[in-house]
Amino acid sequence: MRNTAGFLSFVLFAVATAVVTAGKFTDDRGLEFDFPANSRVAVRAGIGGLSLYHFGMRDQVTALWGLWSIRGSNLDVDNPEAGSVYTESDPTPEEVAWLK
């Protein structure tokens, strides 16, 4: 089961890097991706939106709904500096500001 989850995570990451690219994005294997500057994207979860944010697609994300953090998190989006129980997975204060 653990190998299946790891494989699925890899596949999702590979698909995301192939589809989501901000202007130019070079992945960890050295592959370069492009997307038109006028692209617009809607994302169903904050975690997915943050993936696009880290790929450089900040202005293209125009709609975001759903959870901003992982299930079970105690992240307070009105006070993100307080942290949460999932500090490595939840958005940083800078990322929360972008999500707002």
PDB file of C-alpha atoms in Angstrom:
ATOM      1  CA  MET A   1       0.000   0.000   0.000  1.00  0.00           C
ATOM      2  CA  ARG A   2       2.810   2.388   0.839  1.00  0.00           C
ATOM      3  CA  ASN A   3       4.448   1.894  -2.571  1.00  0.00           C
ATOM      4  CA  THR A   4       1.121   2.533  -4.298  1.00  0.00           C
ATOM      5  CA  ALA A   5       0.656   5.824  -2.458  1.00  0.00           C
ATOM      6  CA  GLY A   6       4.206   6.869  -3.312  1.00  0.00           C
ATOM      7  CA  PHE A   7       3.690   5.967  -6.955  1.00  0.00           C
ATOM      8  CA  LEU A   8       0.409   7.887  -7.129  1.00  0.00           C
ATOM      9  CA  SER A   9       2.065  10.910  -5.537  1.00  0.00           C
ATOM     10  CA  PHE A  10       4.818  10.751  -8.148  1.00  0.00           C
ATOM     11  CA  VAL A  11       2.303  10.474 -10.996  1.00  0.00           C
ATOM     12  CA  LEU A  12       0.273  13.421  -9.693  1.00  0.00           C
ATOM     13  CA  PHE A  13       3.424  15.501  -9.327  1.00  0.00           C
ATOM     14  CA  ALA A  14       4.594  14.570 -12.829  1.00  0.00           C
ATOM     15  CA  VAL A  15       1.223  15.484 -14.323  1.00  0.00           C
ATOM     16  CA  ALA A  16       1.111  18.759 -12.394  1.00  0.00           C
ATOM     17  CA  THR A  17       4.551  19.808 -13.617  1.00  0.00           C
ATOM     18  CA  ALA A  18       3.608  18.977 -17.192  1.00  0.00           C
ATOM     19  CA  VAL A  19       0.336  20.921 -17.056  1.00  0.00           C
ATOM     20  CA  VAL A  20       1.152  23.735 -14.657  1.00  0.00           C
ATOM     21  CA  THR A  21       3.937  26.030 -15.699  1.00  0.00           C
ATOM     22  CA  ALA A  22       4.251  29.744 -15.145  1.00  0.00           C
ATOM     23  CA  GLY A  23       5.863  31.354 -18.129  1.00  0.00           C
ATOM     24  CA  LYS A  24       8.803  29.031 -17.868  1.00  0.00           C
ATOM     25  CA  PHE A  25       9.325  26.381 -15.254  1.00  0.00           C
ATOM     26  CA  THR A  26      12.194  23.897 -15.045  1.00  0.00           C
ATOM     27  CA  ASP A  27      11.522  20.794 -12.981  1.00  0.00           C
ATOM     28  CA  ASP A  28      14.038  18.825 -10.942  1.00  0.00           C
ATOM     29  CA  ARG A  29      14.868  16.630 -13.970  1.00  0.00           C
ATOM     30  CA  GLY A  30      15.795  19.654 -16.074  1.00  0.00           C
ATOM     31  CA  LEU A  31      12.661  19.570 -18.251  1.00  0.00           C
ATOM     32  CA  GLU A  32      11.363  23.015 -19.151  1.00  0.00           C
ATOM     33  CA  PHE A  33       7.671  23.817 -19.442  1.00  0.00           C
ATOM     34  CA  ASP A  34       5.830  26.876 -20.750  1.00  0.00           C
ATOM     35  CA  PHE A  35       2.296  28.206 -20.527  1.00  0.00           C
ATOM     36  CA  PRO A  36       0.650  31.303 -21.973  1.00  0.00           C
ATOM     37  CA  ALA A  37       0.719  34.357 -19.707  1.00  0.00           C
ATOM     38  CA  ASN A  38      -3.032  34.820 -20.110  1.00  0.00           C
ATOM     39  CA  SER A  39      -3.867  31.344 -18.724  1.00  0.00           C
ATOM     40  CA  ARG A  40      -6.485  31.229 -15.982  1.00  0.00           C
ATOM     41  CA  VAL A  41      -6.853  28.350 -13.536  1.00  0.00           C
ATOM     42  CA  ALA A  42      -9.403  27.396 -10.870  1.00  0.00           C
ATOM     43  CA  VAL A  43      -8.232  25.109  -8.060  1.00  0.00           C
ATOM     44  CA  ARG A  44     -10.313  22.983  -5.699  1.00  0.00           C
ATOM     45  CA  ALA A  45      -8.027  23.044  -2.680  1.00  0.00           C
ATOM     46  CA  GLY A  46      -5.519  25.348  -1.073  1.00  0.00           C
ATOM     47  CA  ILE A  47      -2.822  22.687  -1.263  1.00  0.00           C
ATOM     48  CA  GLY A  48      -3.258  22.443  -5.046  1.00  0.00           C
ATOM     49  CA  GLY A  49      -3.242  26.229  -5.307  1.00  0.00           C
ATOM     50  CA  LEU A  50      -0.020  26.378  -3.322  1.00  0.00           C
ATOM     51  CA  SER A  51       1.585  23.888  -5.701  1.00  0.00           C
ATOM     52  CA  LEU A  52       0.790  26.254  -8.554  1.00  0.00           C
ATOM     53  CA  TYR A  53       2.047  29.166  -6.432  1.00  0.00           C
ATOM     54  CA  HIS A  54       5.418  27.440  -6.038  1.00  0.00           C
ATOM     55  CA  PHE A  55       5.568  26.754  -9.776  1.00  0.00           C
ATOM     56  CA  GLY A  56       5.288  30.521 -10.260  1.00  0.00           C
ATOM     57  CA  MET A  57       1.658  30.565 -11.344  1.00  0.00           C
ATOM     58  CA  ARG A  58       0.560  33.293  -8.945  1.00  0.00           C
ATOM     59  CA  ASP A  59      -1.422  35.641 -11.153  1.00  0.00           C
ATOM     60  CA  GLN A  60      -3.059  32.866 -13.175  1.00  0.00           C
ATOM     61  CA  VAL A  61      -4.915  31.250 -10.247  1.00  0.00           C
ATOM     62  CA  THR A  62      -8.233  33.091 -10.326  1.00  0.00           C
ATOM     63  CA  ALA A  63     -10.472  30.882  -8.174  1.00  0.00           C
ATOM     64  CA  LEU A  64      -9.786  28.722  -5.143  1.00  0.00           C
ATOM     65  CA  TRP A  65     -12.231  26.834  -2.941  1.00  0.00           C
ATOM     66  CA  GLY A  66     -12.084  24.050  -0.408  1.00  0.00           C
ATOM     67  CA  LEU A  67      -9.684  23.409   2.462  1.00  0.00           C
ATOM     68  CA  TRP A  68      -6.618  25.638   2.773  1.00  0.00           C
ATOM     69  CA  SER A  69      -4.750  23.038   4.781  1.00  0.00           C
ATOM     70  CA  ILE A  70      -4.750  19.287   5.198  1.00  0.00           C
ATOM     71  CA  ARG A  71      -7.581  17.537   7.035  1.00  0.00           C
ATOM     72  CA  GLY A  72      -7.179  17.577  10.788  1.00  0.00           C
ATOM     73  CA  SER A  73      -5.075  20.729  10.788  1.00  0.00           C
ATOM     74  CA  ASN A  74      -5.650  23.419  13.373  1.00  0.00           C
ATOM     75  CA  LEU A  75      -4.362  26.215  11.113  1.00  0.00           C
ATOM     76  CA  ASP A  76      -6.002  29.539  11.947  1.00  0.00           C
ATOM     77  CA  VAL A  77      -6.058  31.498   8.684  1.00  0.00           C
ATOM     78  CA  ASP A  78      -6.773  34.692  10.620  1.00  0.00           C
ATOM     79  CA  ASN A  79      -3.605  34.131  12.677  1.00  0.00           C
ATOM     80  CA  PRO A  80      -1.244  31.959  10.574  1.00  0.00           C
ATOM     81  CA  GLU A  81       1.774  33.075  12.610  1.00  0.00           C
ATOM     82  CA  ALA A  82       0.460  30.862  15.446  1.00  0.00           C
ATOM     83  CA  GLY A  83       1.386  27.822  13.363  1.00  0.00           C
ATOM     84  CA  SER A  84      -0.362  24.469  13.345  1.00  0.00           C
ATOM     85  CA  VAL A  85       0.189  20.829  14.170  1.00  0.00           C
ATOM     86  CA  TYR A  86       1.278  20.222  10.546  1.00  0.00           C
ATOM     87  CA  THR A  87       3.965  22.870  10.165  1.00  0.00           C
ATOM     88  CA  GLU A  88       5.601  21.166   7.172  1.00  0.00           C
ATOM     89  CA  SER A  89       2.343  20.713   5.247  1.00  0.00           C
ATOM     90  CA  ASP A  90       0.225  23.729   6.093  1.00  0.00           C
ATOM     91  CA  PRO A  91       0.626  27.094   4.365  1.00  0.00           C
ATOM     92  CA  THR A  92       3.127  29.575   5.749  1.00  0.00           C
ATOM     93  CA  PRO A  93       1.918  33.066   6.726  1.00  0.00           C
ATOM     94  CA  GLU A  94       3.101  34.365   3.320  1.00  0.00           C
ATOM     95  CA  GLU A  95       1.180  31.608   1.540  1.00  0.00           C
ATOM     96  CA  VAL A  96      -1.959  32.284   3.614  1.00  0.00           C
ATOM     97  CA  ALA A  97      -1.757  35.939   2.570  1.00  0.00           C
ATOM     98  CA  TRP A  98      -1.634  34.843  -1.074  1.00  0.00           C
ATOM     99  CA  LEU A  99      -4.564  32.470  -0.612  1.00  0.00           C
ATOM    100  CA  LYS A 100      -6.675  35.303   0.820  1.00  0.00           C
TER     101      LYS A 100
END
